[in-house]
Amino acid sequence: MPVLARAALPDPVRIGVEGAYPPFSEVGPDGELKGFDIDIARALCAQMRVRCVLVQQNFDGMIPALNANKIDAVIASLSITEERRKSVDFTDKYYKTPGRLVARRDAALRPTPDGLAGRRIGVQRASTYDRYATDTFARSEIVRYAKLDDVFLDLAAGRIDAAFADSVASYVGFLRQPGGDAYAFVGPDFIEPRYFGNGAGIAVRKGDTALRDALNAAIAAIRANGTYAAIQSRYVDFDLYVDASPAAAASAGPLHGYARSLLQGAWVTLSLALLSLLLALVLALLGASAKLSRSAWLRAIAQAYTTAVRSVPDLVLMLLVFFGGQALVNALALRLGYARGPDIDPFVAGVLTIGFIYGAYLTETFRGAFLSVPAGQREAAMAFGMSPWQSFRRIVGPQMLRHALPPLLNNWLVLLKSTAIVSVIGLTDLMQRAGLAAGATHQPFLFYAAVGGLYLGFTACSEAAFGWLSRRLDVGTRRAVYR
């Protein structure tokens, strides 16, 4: 690739991938991304001789993240359709496989609108299969999932009657797995160009011709030099570049060995929760002080903060901070003459959002705890010549903390479990890693039970720590004795 052309590309090139769509994209037991899409992405970057970063993102958030300038390209088996061309540009295709219906062998389903009337069909949300099923199987109940793994888990559990998805992903990711022999493809290939386009391409932002042209040249090069064929042979024994249905495929990988991955996710969850709690405590102290202030303006601001935050769902606030915040940062950067602003990291967005949310809840906790301390004690401290800070540190603060400790523990435990919402913005926390492992191995009970055990451990340790702190604060206090 010419040096001048390479200089026009972002550094690094941020590529959005899914991580829950075997054999194209999944997370292995070591926590690393693997799959056909992942290998193709790395091969294209090597061919272009540019530095790339893979950014894991939920499928239905790919195009919003691309247009919010959080990523530069999407390599996630994204079908090239006219509907999607309205919001993004596409490269040439890099593979093409048809869609298929999957159901139990003994279900005797007819793959027609009449035959599937009243049946529950599972699809991945915002996919071409979602749109086709919605338009074609109007008398069926279309059940939408964030990840394809979840579609197959519910099919195996009997909650849906059929799954509608890519044929290779269905074959390798489900039919070839343990338990998959009870299921089979139903009906013909689905290849209507109106819905499924002409294969899967790489999405880039509208007008980003430099990156699109560089990727097109790289796709042609790896097809010509044998790199594409070598990657393809790791997953299937037929040509993915032309219309084809799977005949045989490799195993999705080992079933166990995800313990390290879960522990890595647990560390992310715990770090996120602790930093969020720290931010929440600071905001809560400021909020409580403002609510108790003599200033009407401060009281109004604090009241608006607690009312607004407690009225809006946590998930909505998370999406507003991550996507809306990035749009504001980019707009500000453009006004200042920069091409784009700094990225808002999912971890940072999670800390800010969760800290902001629980700061509002803890504001009321601290306000109530402060009012529980008799006003006469503060007046006595002032009479002894103590400054407001000395009065708070020596007299009011310890008593206030003792009153606040039980609700503080409850809020901490709820906050800890609320960190799971960060998975929607691409952070691989404990729940995200458990879901990926469950999808890859088709053993959801095993991994979600392990997650439950880890959260139980977090809770037990938290209660022990708060119990110790409570005993420390109770030293020297008089206890009532009832006879």
Short mmCIF file of C-alpha atoms in Angstrom, two decimals:
data_model
loop_
_atom_site.label_atom_id
_atom_site.label_comp_id
_atom_site.label_asym_id
_atom_site.label_seq_id
_atom_site.Cartn_x
_atom_site.Cartn_y
_atom_site.Cartn_z
CA MET A 1 0.00 0.00 0.00
CA PRO A 2 1.47 3.42 -0.95
CA VAL A 3 2.80 5.50 1.93
CA LEU A 4 0.62 8.50 1.05
CA ALA A 5 -2.53 6.37 0.93
CA ARG A 6 -1.62 4.79 4.28
CA ALA A 7 -1.10 8.22 5.81
CA ALA A 8 -4.73 9.10 5.03
CA LEU A 9 -6.00 6.28 7.25
CA PRO A 10 -6.75 6.56 10.98
CA ASP A 11 -3.99 5.50 13.37
CA PRO A 12 -4.95 3.12 14.76
CA VAL A 13 -7.82 1.79 12.67
CA ARG A 14 -10.51 0.81 15.18
CA ILE A 15 -12.44 -2.22 13.95
CA GLY A 16 -15.75 -3.20 15.56
CA VAL A 17 -16.22 -6.94 16.06
CA GLU A 18 -18.91 -8.88 17.91
CA GLY A 19 -17.32 -11.79 19.79
CA ALA A 20 -20.51 -13.88 20.05
CA TYR A 21 -21.03 -15.28 16.55
CA PRO A 22 -19.06 -18.52 16.12
CA PRO A 23 -17.27 -19.48 13.94
CA PHE A 24 -16.94 -15.92 12.65
CA SER A 25 -16.30 -14.18 15.94
CA GLU A 26 -16.12 -15.48 19.51
CA VAL A 27 -14.11 -15.22 22.71
CA GLY A 28 -11.92 -18.21 23.54
CA PRO A 29 -11.22 -19.68 27.00
CA ASP A 30 -8.17 -17.42 27.27
CA GLY A 31 -10.37 -14.34 26.85
CA GLU A 32 -8.95 -13.61 23.38
CA LEU A 33 -11.05 -12.96 20.29
CA LYS A 34 -10.94 -15.61 17.57
CA GLY A 35 -12.86 -16.64 14.46
CA PHE A 36 -13.06 -16.07 10.71
CA ASP A 37 -13.96 -12.37 11.00
CA ILE A 38 -11.17 -11.82 13.52
CA ASP A 39 -8.55 -13.53 11.35
CA ILE A 40 -9.75 -11.64 8.26
CA ALA A 41 -9.52 -8.34 10.15
CA ARG A 42 -5.95 -9.04 11.22
CA ALA A 43 -4.97 -10.21 7.73
CA LEU A 44 -6.39 -7.05 6.15
CA CYS A 45 -4.53 -4.85 8.63
CA ALA A 46 -1.30 -6.70 7.91
CA GLN A 47 -1.88 -6.34 4.16
CA MET A 48 -2.50 -2.59 4.52
CA ARG A 49 0.45 -2.32 6.94
CA VAL A 50 -1.53 -0.28 9.43
CA ARG A 51 -2.00 -0.57 13.17
CA CYS A 52 -5.46 -1.83 14.12
CA VAL A 53 -7.39 -2.20 17.35
CA LEU A 54 -10.31 -4.65 17.66
CA VAL A 55 -13.22 -3.15 19.60
CA GLN A 56 -15.84 -5.59 20.87
CA GLN A 57 -19.39 -4.29 20.48
CA ASN A 58 -22.91 -5.72 20.56
CA PHE A 59 -24.19 -6.32 17.04
CA ASP A 60 -27.13 -3.92 17.25
CA GLY A 61 -24.77 -1.18 18.44
CA MET A 62 -22.26 -1.54 15.57
CA ILE A 63 -23.62 1.07 13.17
CA PRO A 64 -24.45 3.60 15.94
CA ALA A 65 -20.88 3.20 17.26
CA LEU A 66 -19.48 3.65 13.74
CA ASN A 67 -21.47 6.82 13.11
CA ALA A 68 -20.61 8.14 16.58
CA ASN A 69 -16.92 7.87 15.53
CA LYS A 70 -16.16 5.33 18.25
CA ILE A 71 -14.92 2.85 15.63
CA ASP A 72 -13.69 3.26 12.05
CA ALA A 73 -14.92 0.02 10.45
CA VAL A 74 -17.18 -2.94 11.20
CA ILE A 75 -16.12 -6.51 10.43
CA ALA A 76 -19.02 -8.44 11.89
CA SER A 77 -20.67 -10.45 9.10
CA LEU A 78 -22.70 -7.37 8.17
CA SER A 79 -24.80 -8.05 5.06
CA ILE A 80 -24.59 -5.42 2.32
CA THR A 81 -28.17 -4.17 1.97
CA GLU A 82 -29.70 -1.05 0.46
CA GLU A 83 -31.25 -0.18 3.81
CA ARG A 84 -27.85 -0.14 5.51
CA ARG A 85 -26.27 1.77 2.62
CA LYS A 86 -28.41 4.73 3.67
CA SER A 87 -26.34 5.16 6.83
CA VAL A 88 -22.92 3.59 6.04
CA ASP A 89 -20.68 2.76 3.09
CA PHE A 90 -19.61 -0.80 2.34
CA THR A 91 -16.54 -2.43 0.85
CA ASP A 92 -16.78 -5.28 -1.61
CA LYS A 93 -18.05 -8.51 -0.07
CA TYR A 94 -15.58 -10.69 1.81
CA TYR A 95 -17.87 -13.72 2.11
CA LYS A 96 -21.39 -14.83 1.26
CA THR A 97 -23.49 -17.60 2.78
CA PRO A 98 -27.28 -18.11 2.76
CA GLY A 99 -29.69 -18.00 5.67
CA ARG A 100 -31.37 -21.14 7.00
CA LEU A 101 -34.05 -22.15 9.47
CA VAL A 102 -33.03 -24.57 12.23
CA ALA A 103 -35.51 -26.65 14.25
CA ARG A 104 -35.80 -29.98 16.04
CA ARG A 105 -35.67 -32.96 13.71
CA ASP A 106 -38.99 -34.24 15.06
CA ALA A 107 -40.77 -30.85 14.87
CA ALA A 108 -42.20 -31.43 11.37
CA LEU A 109 -42.18 -27.73 10.55
CA ARG A 110 -43.09 -26.46 7.09
CA PRO A 111 -40.80 -23.48 6.24
CA THR A 112 -43.59 -21.35 4.80
CA PRO A 113 -45.57 -18.43 6.23
CA ASP A 114 -48.58 -20.73 6.69
CA GLY A 115 -46.52 -23.58 8.13
CA LEU A 116 -44.87 -21.30 10.68
CA ALA A 117 -48.04 -19.41 11.66
CA GLY A 118 -48.31 -19.24 15.44
CA ARG A 119 -44.74 -20.50 15.91
CA ARG A 120 -41.97 -18.68 17.77
CA ILE A 121 -38.95 -17.89 15.57
CA GLY A 122 -35.72 -16.66 17.17
CA VAL A 123 -33.51 -14.13 15.36
CA GLN A 124 -30.62 -11.85 16.22
CA ARG A 125 -31.89 -8.32 16.79
CA ALA A 126 -31.23 -5.76 14.03
CA SER A 127 -29.95 -8.45 11.64
CA THR A 128 -31.14 -9.07 8.08
CA TYR A 129 -32.80 -12.23 9.41
CA ASP A 130 -34.80 -10.09 11.84
CA ARG A 131 -36.11 -7.91 9.01
CA TYR A 132 -36.86 -10.82 6.67
CA ALA A 133 -38.68 -12.82 9.35
CA THR A 134 -40.70 -9.77 10.41
CA ASP A 135 -41.84 -9.10 6.84
CA THR A 136 -42.30 -12.70 5.67
CA PHE A 137 -43.52 -14.63 8.71
CA ALA A 138 -46.08 -12.05 9.77
CA ARG A 139 -48.25 -14.59 11.59
CA SER A 140 -45.34 -15.97 13.58
CA GLU A 141 -44.03 -14.55 16.84
CA ILE A 142 -40.55 -13.16 16.17
CA VAL A 143 -38.37 -13.36 19.29
CA ARG A 144 -35.33 -11.08 19.14
CA TYR A 145 -32.02 -11.60 20.94
CA ALA A 146 -28.89 -9.49 21.35
CA LYS A 147 -26.62 -12.44 20.49
CA LEU A 148 -27.00 -15.44 18.19
CA ASP A 149 -25.73 -17.68 21.00
CA ASP A 150 -28.85 -16.77 22.99
CA VAL A 151 -31.07 -17.78 20.06
CA PHE A 152 -29.62 -21.28 20.07
CA LEU A 153 -29.72 -21.55 23.86
CA ASP A 154 -33.45 -20.84 23.82
CA LEU A 155 -33.99 -23.22 20.90
CA ALA A 156 -32.30 -25.98 22.91
CA ALA A 157 -34.40 -25.04 25.96
CA GLY A 158 -37.61 -25.31 23.93
CA ARG A 159 -38.62 -21.65 24.33
CA ILE A 160 -38.70 -21.09 20.56
CA ASP A 161 -39.71 -23.39 17.72
CA ALA A 162 -37.05 -22.40 15.18
CA ALA A 163 -33.95 -20.28 14.77
CA PHE A 164 -33.34 -18.21 11.65
CA ALA A 165 -29.70 -17.31 11.03
CA ASP A 166 -26.65 -17.63 8.81
CA SER A 167 -26.16 -21.23 7.66
CA VAL A 168 -22.47 -21.47 8.59
CA ALA A 169 -22.97 -19.85 12.00
CA SER A 170 -25.86 -22.25 12.63
CA TYR A 171 -23.94 -25.31 11.47
CA VAL A 172 -20.63 -24.70 13.21
CA GLY A 173 -21.93 -22.84 16.22
CA PHE A 174 -24.87 -25.12 17.02
CA LEU A 175 -25.55 -28.19 14.88
CA ARG A 176 -21.97 -29.50 15.21
CA GLN A 177 -21.92 -28.94 18.96
CA PRO A 178 -22.93 -31.51 21.61
CA GLY A 179 -26.71 -31.75 21.62
CA GLY A 180 -26.96 -30.31 18.13
CA ASP A 181 -27.62 -33.69 16.53
CA ALA A 182 -31.26 -33.45 17.65
CA TYR A 183 -31.69 -30.43 15.35
CA ALA A 184 -31.43 -29.89 11.60
CA PHE A 185 -31.85 -27.34 8.83
CA VAL A 186 -35.44 -26.92 7.68
CA GLY A 187 -36.32 -25.88 4.15
CA PRO A 188 -34.23 -24.22 1.43
CA ASP A 189 -31.56 -21.53 1.48
CA PHE A 190 -32.78 -17.95 1.90
CA ILE A 191 -30.88 -15.68 -0.50
CA GLU A 192 -33.28 -12.88 -1.49
CA PRO A 193 -31.02 -9.93 -2.46
CA ARG A 194 -33.59 -7.40 -1.22
CA TYR A 195 -32.98 -8.60 2.34
CA PHE A 196 -29.64 -10.39 2.32
CA GLY A 197 -27.82 -8.29 -0.27
CA ASN A 198 -24.82 -9.68 -2.09
CA GLY A 199 -22.82 -11.01 0.82
CA ALA A 200 -21.17 -9.60 3.92
CA GLY A 201 -19.02 -6.50 3.62
CA ILE A 202 -17.02 -4.19 5.83
CA ALA A 203 -18.91 -1.08 6.88
CA VAL A 204 -17.20 2.32 7.07
CA ARG A 205 -18.58 5.79 7.70
CA LYS A 206 -20.29 7.61 4.86
CA GLY A 207 -17.70 9.36 2.73
CA ASP A 208 -14.65 7.56 4.15
CA THR A 209 -13.40 6.59 0.70
CA ALA A 210 -9.76 6.33 1.78
CA LEU A 211 -10.42 3.51 4.24
CA ARG A 212 -12.99 1.83 1.98
CA ASP A 213 -10.62 1.77 -1.00
CA ALA A 214 -7.73 0.52 1.14
CA LEU A 215 -9.88 -2.31 2.49
CA ASN A 216 -11.11 -3.24 -1.01
CA ALA A 217 -7.53 -3.47 -2.25
CA ALA A 218 -6.58 -5.57 0.78
CA ILE A 219 -9.53 -7.96 0.27
CA ALA A 220 -8.48 -8.51 -3.36
CA ALA A 221 -4.86 -9.03 -2.30
CA ILE A 222 -5.53 -11.68 0.37
CA ARG A 223 -7.84 -13.48 -2.06
CA ALA A 224 -5.04 -13.53 -4.66
CA ASN A 225 -2.09 -14.44 -2.42
CA GLY A 226 -3.73 -17.39 -0.67
CA THR A 227 -4.16 -15.79 2.75
CA TYR A 228 -7.95 -15.87 2.46
CA ALA A 229 -7.98 -19.57 1.56
CA ALA A 230 -5.66 -20.40 4.46
CA ILE A 231 -7.92 -18.59 6.94
CA GLN A 232 -11.05 -20.14 5.47
CA SER A 233 -9.66 -23.67 5.77
CA ARG A 234 -9.42 -23.28 9.56
CA TYR A 235 -13.20 -23.10 9.82
CA VAL A 236 -14.92 -24.71 6.81
CA ASP A 237 -14.08 -26.94 3.85
CA PHE A 238 -15.92 -24.94 1.17
CA ASP A 239 -15.56 -21.51 -0.39
CA LEU A 240 -17.22 -18.86 1.75
CA TYR A 241 -16.77 -16.28 -0.99
CA VAL A 242 -19.51 -17.76 -3.18
CA ASP A 243 -23.04 -18.89 -2.37
CA ALA A 244 -22.67 -22.13 -0.45
CA SER A 245 -24.26 -24.11 2.34
CA PRO A 246 -22.09 -25.92 4.88
CA ALA A 247 -21.21 -29.53 4.34
CA ALA A 248 -18.76 -29.98 7.18
CA ALA A 249 -16.97 -27.76 9.66
CA ALA A 250 -14.52 -27.77 12.48
CA SER A 251 -15.47 -27.88 16.13
CA ALA A 252 -16.05 -24.57 17.84
CA GLY A 253 -13.25 -25.36 20.26
CA PRO A 254 -12.80 -26.72 23.75
CA LEU A 255 -15.77 -26.81 26.08
CA HIS A 256 -13.97 -25.86 29.29
CA GLY A 257 -11.05 -23.76 30.40
CA TYR A 258 -12.96 -20.49 30.80
CA ALA A 259 -12.10 -20.05 34.49
CA ARG A 260 -9.37 -17.50 33.77
CA SER A 261 -11.69 -15.57 31.47
CA LEU A 262 -14.37 -15.42 34.19
CA LEU A 263 -11.85 -14.22 36.76
CA GLN A 264 -10.70 -11.49 34.37
CA GLY A 265 -14.33 -10.44 33.98
CA ALA A 266 -14.79 -10.50 37.75
CA TRP A 267 -11.81 -8.17 38.18
CA VAL A 268 -13.30 -5.73 35.64
CA THR A 269 -16.66 -5.85 37.44
CA LEU A 270 -15.12 -5.31 40.88
CA SER A 271 -12.87 -2.48 39.69
CA LEU A 272 -15.80 -0.79 37.97
CA ALA A 273 -17.97 -1.11 41.08
CA LEU A 274 -15.33 0.23 43.49
CA LEU A 275 -14.47 3.25 41.34
CA SER A 276 -18.17 3.95 40.79
CA LEU A 277 -18.77 3.79 44.55
CA LEU A 278 -15.94 6.24 45.18
CA LEU A 279 -17.43 8.71 42.69
CA ALA A 280 -20.92 8.15 44.13
CA LEU A 281 -19.70 8.90 47.68
CA VAL A 282 -18.15 12.19 46.58
CA LEU A 283 -21.29 13.22 44.68
CA ALA A 284 -23.51 12.12 47.58
CA LEU A 285 -21.62 14.19 50.14
CA LEU A 286 -21.79 17.22 47.86
CA GLY A 287 -25.46 16.58 47.12
CA ALA A 288 -26.40 16.13 50.78
CA SER A 289 -24.49 19.28 51.73
CA ALA A 290 -26.29 21.20 48.98
CA LYS A 291 -29.71 19.94 50.10
CA LEU A 292 -28.98 21.05 53.66
CA SER A 293 -27.52 24.37 52.52
CA ARG A 294 -29.14 27.71 53.27
CA SER A 295 -28.77 28.61 49.58
CA ALA A 296 -31.99 28.12 47.65
CA TRP A 297 -29.97 27.73 44.43
CA LEU A 298 -27.87 24.88 45.82
CA ARG A 299 -30.96 23.14 47.20
CA ALA A 300 -32.70 23.46 43.82
CA ILE A 301 -29.70 22.07 41.92
CA ALA A 302 -29.37 19.12 44.30
CA GLN A 303 -33.10 18.41 44.11
CA ALA A 304 -33.04 18.53 40.30
CA TYR A 305 -30.06 16.13 40.25
CA THR A 306 -31.65 13.50 42.49
CA THR A 307 -35.06 13.76 40.84
CA ALA A 308 -33.76 13.55 37.27
CA VAL A 309 -31.36 10.67 37.87
CA ARG A 310 -33.83 8.60 39.86
CA SER A 311 -36.51 9.11 37.19
CA VAL A 312 -34.53 7.88 34.17
CA PRO A 313 -33.72 4.15 33.70
CA ASP A 314 -30.09 3.25 34.33
CA LEU A 315 -29.69 1.74 30.86
CA VAL A 316 -30.91 4.93 29.17
CA LEU A 317 -28.39 7.00 31.12
CA MET A 318 -25.61 4.57 30.18
CA LEU A 319 -26.42 4.87 26.47
CA LEU A 320 -26.74 8.66 26.72
CA VAL A 321 -23.29 8.98 28.29
CA PHE A 322 -21.58 6.53 25.93
CA PHE A 323 -23.14 7.45 22.59
CA GLY A 324 -24.54 10.91 23.28
CA GLY A 325 -21.44 11.97 25.17
CA GLN A 326 -19.22 10.84 22.31
CA ALA A 327 -21.32 12.82 19.83
CA LEU A 328 -20.92 15.95 21.98
CA VAL A 329 -17.15 15.41 22.29
CA ASN A 330 -16.83 14.96 18.52
CA ALA A 331 -18.91 18.09 17.83
CA LEU A 332 -16.74 20.11 20.21
CA ALA A 333 -13.57 18.74 18.59
CA LEU A 334 -14.81 19.78 15.14
CA ARG A 335 -15.47 23.31 16.39
CA LEU A 336 -11.91 23.43 17.72
CA GLY A 337 -10.51 22.28 14.37
CA TYR A 338 -9.82 18.61 15.15
CA ALA A 339 -11.01 15.71 12.99
CA ARG A 340 -12.45 13.88 15.98
CA GLY A 341 -12.43 14.04 19.74
CA PRO A 342 -10.94 11.56 22.20
CA ASP A 343 -12.85 8.31 22.56
CA ILE A 344 -15.00 7.79 25.63
CA ASP A 345 -13.78 4.43 26.91
CA PRO A 346 -16.57 1.98 27.91
CA PHE A 347 -14.97 1.51 31.33
CA VAL A 348 -14.83 5.27 31.92
CA ALA A 349 -18.42 5.66 30.69
CA GLY A 350 -19.49 2.89 33.07
CA VAL A 351 -17.78 4.49 36.08
CA LEU A 352 -19.21 7.93 35.30
CA THR A 353 -22.74 6.67 34.70
CA ILE A 354 -23.00 4.29 37.65
CA GLY A 355 -21.28 6.75 39.98
CA PHE A 356 -23.64 9.50 38.81
CA ILE A 357 -26.70 7.27 39.36
CA TYR A 358 -25.80 6.02 42.83
CA GLY A 359 -24.57 9.44 43.87
CA ALA A 360 -28.22 10.51 43.62
CA TYR A 361 -29.46 7.61 45.76
CA LEU A 362 -26.74 8.07 48.37
CA THR A 363 -27.43 11.80 48.55
CA GLU A 364 -30.69 11.02 50.32
CA THR A 365 -28.94 8.42 52.50
CA PHE A 366 -26.37 10.93 53.71
CA ARG A 367 -28.92 13.70 54.13
CA GLY A 368 -31.00 11.48 56.40
CA ALA A 369 -27.92 10.35 58.32
CA PHE A 370 -26.83 13.96 58.85
CA LEU A 371 -30.26 14.91 60.17
CA SER A 372 -30.12 11.94 62.57
CA VAL A 373 -27.31 13.63 64.51
CA PRO A 374 -28.84 16.00 67.11
CA ALA A 375 -28.31 19.64 66.14
CA GLY A 376 -27.27 20.40 69.70
CA GLN A 377 -24.04 18.45 69.21
CA ARG A 378 -23.04 20.69 66.31
CA GLU A 379 -23.90 23.75 68.35
CA ALA A 380 -21.85 22.46 71.29
CA ALA A 381 -18.86 21.86 69.00
CA MET A 382 -19.07 25.43 67.73
CA ALA A 383 -19.30 26.68 71.33
CA PHE A 384 -16.02 24.88 72.07
CA GLY A 385 -14.39 26.79 69.22
CA MET A 386 -14.30 23.99 66.64
CA SER A 387 -14.30 24.92 62.97
CA PRO A 388 -17.03 23.42 60.73
CA TRP A 389 -14.49 20.91 59.36
CA GLN A 390 -13.35 19.90 62.88
CA SER A 391 -16.95 19.55 63.95
CA PHE A 392 -17.71 17.30 61.00
CA ARG A 393 -14.58 15.18 61.36
CA ARG A 394 -14.74 14.66 65.13
CA ILE A 395 -18.40 14.95 66.07
CA VAL A 396 -20.87 14.70 63.20
CA GLY A 397 -19.02 12.54 60.67
CA PRO A 398 -18.53 9.37 62.77
CA GLN A 399 -22.15 9.40 63.97
CA MET A 400 -23.43 10.18 60.49
CA LEU A 401 -21.47 7.26 59.04
CA ARG A 402 -22.85 4.89 61.68
CA HIS A 403 -26.41 5.87 60.75
CA ALA A 404 -25.65 5.64 57.01
CA LEU A 405 -23.87 2.28 57.11
CA PRO A 406 -26.87 -0.12 56.70
CA PRO A 407 -28.38 1.69 53.67
CA LEU A 408 -24.87 2.23 52.31
CA LEU A 409 -24.31 -1.54 52.33
CA ASN A 410 -27.60 -2.09 50.51
CA ASN A 411 -26.75 0.50 47.87
CA TRP A 412 -23.27 -0.99 47.40
CA LEU A 413 -24.69 -4.47 46.79
CA VAL A 414 -27.22 -3.13 44.29
CA LEU A 415 -24.51 -1.06 42.60
CA LEU A 416 -22.28 -4.13 42.32
CA LYS A 417 -24.98 -6.05 40.47
CA SER A 418 -25.91 -3.03 38.35
CA THR A 419 -22.48 -3.10 36.71
CA ALA A 420 -23.86 -5.78 34.37
CA ILE A 421 -25.46 -3.04 32.24
CA VAL A 422 -22.03 -1.98 30.95
CA SER A 423 -22.03 -5.04 28.69
CA VAL A 424 -24.40 -3.18 26.34
CA ILE A 425 -21.64 -0.68 25.47
CA GLY A 426 -19.01 -3.33 24.77
CA LEU A 427 -17.20 -3.74 28.11
CA THR A 428 -16.33 -7.39 28.74
CA ASP A 429 -17.35 -7.62 32.38
CA LEU A 430 -18.21 -10.78 34.31
CA MET A 431 -21.69 -11.23 32.82
CA GLN A 432 -20.45 -10.58 29.29
CA ARG A 433 -17.70 -13.19 29.60
CA ALA A 434 -20.09 -15.71 31.14
CA GLY A 435 -22.53 -15.19 28.28
CA LEU A 436 -19.80 -15.66 25.69
CA ALA A 437 -18.57 -18.82 27.41
CA ALA A 438 -22.11 -20.18 27.72
CA GLY A 439 -22.77 -19.50 24.06
CA ALA A 440 -19.52 -21.09 22.92
CA THR A 441 -19.96 -24.26 25.01
CA HIS A 442 -23.79 -24.44 25.17
CA GLN A 443 -23.56 -24.96 28.93
CA PRO A 444 -25.35 -21.89 30.30
CA PHE A 445 -26.19 -23.37 33.69
CA LEU A 446 -22.54 -24.12 34.43
CA PHE A 447 -21.30 -20.61 33.68
CA TYR A 448 -24.20 -18.65 35.16
CA ALA A 449 -23.96 -20.77 38.31
CA ALA A 450 -20.27 -19.84 38.48
CA VAL A 451 -21.20 -16.17 38.10
CA GLY A 452 -23.76 -16.55 40.89
CA GLY A 453 -21.05 -18.07 43.08
CA LEU A 454 -18.70 -15.16 42.40
CA TYR A 455 -21.38 -12.59 43.22
CA LEU A 456 -22.20 -14.54 46.40
CA GLY A 457 -18.53 -14.31 47.33
CA PHE A 458 -18.53 -10.56 46.66
CA THR A 459 -21.61 -10.19 48.87
CA ALA A 460 -20.17 -12.24 51.72
CA CYS A 461 -16.92 -10.25 51.68
CA SER A 462 -18.84 -6.97 51.55
CA GLU A 463 -21.04 -7.90 54.51
CA ALA A 464 -17.99 -8.97 56.51
CA ALA A 465 -16.20 -5.68 55.74
CA PHE A 466 -19.22 -3.56 56.61
CA GLY A 467 -19.80 -5.61 59.77
CA TRP A 468 -16.22 -4.95 60.90
CA LEU A 469 -16.62 -1.23 60.18
CA SER A 470 -19.91 -1.16 62.08
CA ARG A 471 -18.29 -2.72 65.14
CA ARG A 472 -15.47 -0.19 64.97
CA LEU A 473 -17.92 2.70 64.86
CA ASP A 474 -19.97 1.25 67.72
CA VAL A 475 -17.00 1.28 70.11
CA GLY A 476 -17.83 3.42 73.15
CA THR A 477 -21.52 3.77 72.33
CA ARG A 478 -24.16 2.86 74.89
CA ARG A 479 -26.50 0.04 73.95
CA ALA A 480 -30.03 -0.22 75.30
CA VAL A 481 -30.73 -3.36 77.34
CA TYR A 482 -34.26 -4.69 77.38
CA ARG A 483 -35.46 -6.97 80.18
#
